[in-house]
mmCIF file of C-alpha atoms in Angstrom:
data_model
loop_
_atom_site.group_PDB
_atom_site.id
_atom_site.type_symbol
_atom_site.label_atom_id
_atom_site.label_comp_id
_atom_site.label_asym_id
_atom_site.label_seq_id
_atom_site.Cartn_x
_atom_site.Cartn_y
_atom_site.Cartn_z
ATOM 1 C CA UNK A 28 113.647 92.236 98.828
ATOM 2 C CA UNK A 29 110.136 92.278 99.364
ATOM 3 C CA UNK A 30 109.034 89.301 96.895
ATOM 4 C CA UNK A 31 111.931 87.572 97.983
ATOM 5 C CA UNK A 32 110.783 87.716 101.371
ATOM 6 C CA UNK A 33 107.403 86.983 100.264
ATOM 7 C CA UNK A 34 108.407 84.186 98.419
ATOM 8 C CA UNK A 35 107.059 84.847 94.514
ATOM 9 C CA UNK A 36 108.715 85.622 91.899
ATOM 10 C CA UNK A 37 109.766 89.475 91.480
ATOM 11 C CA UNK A 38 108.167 89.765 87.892
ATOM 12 C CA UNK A 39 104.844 88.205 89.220
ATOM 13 C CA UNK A 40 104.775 90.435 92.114
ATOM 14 C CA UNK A 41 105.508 93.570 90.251
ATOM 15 C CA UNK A 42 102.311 92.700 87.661
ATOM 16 C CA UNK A 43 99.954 92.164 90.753
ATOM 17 C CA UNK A 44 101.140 95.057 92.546
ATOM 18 C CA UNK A 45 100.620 97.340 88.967
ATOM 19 C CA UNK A 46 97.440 95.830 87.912
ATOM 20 C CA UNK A 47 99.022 93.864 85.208
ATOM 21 C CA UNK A 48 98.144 90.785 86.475
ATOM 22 C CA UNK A 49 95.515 89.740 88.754
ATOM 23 C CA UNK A 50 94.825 86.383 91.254
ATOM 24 C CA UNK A 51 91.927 85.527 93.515
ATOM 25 C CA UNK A 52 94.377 83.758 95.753
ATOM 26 C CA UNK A 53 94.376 86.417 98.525
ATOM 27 C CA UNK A 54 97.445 84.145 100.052
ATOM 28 C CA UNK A 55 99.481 85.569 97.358
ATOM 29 C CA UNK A 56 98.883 89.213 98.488
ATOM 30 C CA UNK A 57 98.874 88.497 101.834
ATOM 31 C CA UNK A 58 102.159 87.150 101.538
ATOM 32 C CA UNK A 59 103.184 90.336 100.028
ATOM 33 C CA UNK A 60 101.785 92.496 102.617
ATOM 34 C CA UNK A 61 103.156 90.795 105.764
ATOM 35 C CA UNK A 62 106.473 90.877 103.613
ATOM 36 C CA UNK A 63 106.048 94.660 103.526
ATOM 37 C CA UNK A 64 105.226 94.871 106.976
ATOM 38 C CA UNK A 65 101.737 96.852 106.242
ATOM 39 C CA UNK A 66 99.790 97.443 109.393
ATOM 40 C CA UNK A 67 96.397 95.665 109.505
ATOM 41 C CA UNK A 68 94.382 98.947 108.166
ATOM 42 C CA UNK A 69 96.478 98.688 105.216
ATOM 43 C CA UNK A 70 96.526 94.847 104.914
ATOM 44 C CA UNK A 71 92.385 95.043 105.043
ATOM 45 C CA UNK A 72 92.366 98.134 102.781
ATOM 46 C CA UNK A 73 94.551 96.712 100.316
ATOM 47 C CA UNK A 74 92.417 94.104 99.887
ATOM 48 C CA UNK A 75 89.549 95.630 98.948
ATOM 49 C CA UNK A 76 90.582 97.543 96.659
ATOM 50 C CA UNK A 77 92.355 94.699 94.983
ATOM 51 C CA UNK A 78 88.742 93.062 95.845
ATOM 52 C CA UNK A 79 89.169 90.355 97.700
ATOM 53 C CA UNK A 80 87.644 89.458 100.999
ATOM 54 C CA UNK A 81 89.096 90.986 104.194
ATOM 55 C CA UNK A 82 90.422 89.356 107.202
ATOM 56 C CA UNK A 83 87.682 88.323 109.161
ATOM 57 C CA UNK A 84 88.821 87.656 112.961
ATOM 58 C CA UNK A 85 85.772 84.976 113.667
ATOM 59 C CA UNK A 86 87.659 82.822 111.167
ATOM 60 C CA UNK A 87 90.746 80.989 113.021
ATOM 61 C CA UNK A 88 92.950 81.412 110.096
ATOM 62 C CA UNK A 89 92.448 84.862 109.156
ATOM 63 C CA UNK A 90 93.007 86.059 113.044
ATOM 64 C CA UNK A 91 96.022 84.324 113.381
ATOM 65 C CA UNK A 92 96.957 86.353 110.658
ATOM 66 C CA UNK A 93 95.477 89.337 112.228
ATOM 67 C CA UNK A 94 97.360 88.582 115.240
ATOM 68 C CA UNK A 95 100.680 87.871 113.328
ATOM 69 C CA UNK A 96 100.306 91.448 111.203
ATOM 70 C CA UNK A 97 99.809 93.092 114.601
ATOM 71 C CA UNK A 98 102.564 91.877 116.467
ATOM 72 C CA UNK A 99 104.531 93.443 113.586
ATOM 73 C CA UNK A 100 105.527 89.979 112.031
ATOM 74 C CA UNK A 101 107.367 90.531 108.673
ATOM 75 C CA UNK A 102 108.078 86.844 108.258
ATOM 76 C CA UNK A 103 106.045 84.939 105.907
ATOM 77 C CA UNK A 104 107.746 81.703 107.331
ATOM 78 C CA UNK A 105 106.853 82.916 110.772
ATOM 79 C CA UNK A 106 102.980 83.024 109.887
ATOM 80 C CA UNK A 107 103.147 79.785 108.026
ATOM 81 C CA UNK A 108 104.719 78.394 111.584
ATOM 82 C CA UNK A 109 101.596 80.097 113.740
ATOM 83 C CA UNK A 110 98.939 78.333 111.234
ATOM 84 C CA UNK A 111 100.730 75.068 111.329
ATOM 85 C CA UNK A 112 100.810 75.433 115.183
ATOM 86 C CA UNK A 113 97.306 75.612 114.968
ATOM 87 C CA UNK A 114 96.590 73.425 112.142
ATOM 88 C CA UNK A 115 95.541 75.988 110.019
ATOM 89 C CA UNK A 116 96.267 75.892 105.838
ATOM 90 C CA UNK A 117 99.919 77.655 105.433
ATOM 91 C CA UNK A 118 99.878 80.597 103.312
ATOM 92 C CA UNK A 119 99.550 79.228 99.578
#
């Protein structure tokens, strides 16, 4: 459910998730996170350990994302919406 709500492909997910496989496209774990509902500690500690840079609020794209993982919002769809909004790049 979660990479399907994330929108990748269930075998990719697993191998970033297990190490398998990595990316530098933080999008992709992002997307992954939000899916999983993580709270914003978790989103910025998951990170980096995986690392990659962590949300930085004084960048308008990352704290719309902030703001969207601490309203509680699960929805990948519903974060690409808030960037658009603000003509920010969608989640990749």
């Amino acid at each position: 459910d979660i990479f399907q709500k994330a929108d990748l492909p269930q075998k990719y997910g697993y191998k970033l998730l297990s190490g398998e496989r990595h990316t530098t496209n933080r999008d992709k774990l992002l997307r992954i996170f939000i899916a999983m509902d993580m709270t914003l500690k978790e989103t910025q500690r998951a990170l980096m350990l995986y690392g990659l840079a962590a949300l930085y609020p004084k960048k308008k794209r990352d704290a719309i994302i902030i703001i969207a993982i601490n309203q509680g919002v699960s929805s990948v769809d519903i974060v690409n919406e808030w960037l658009s909004e603000h003509g920010e790049a969608e989640l990749s």
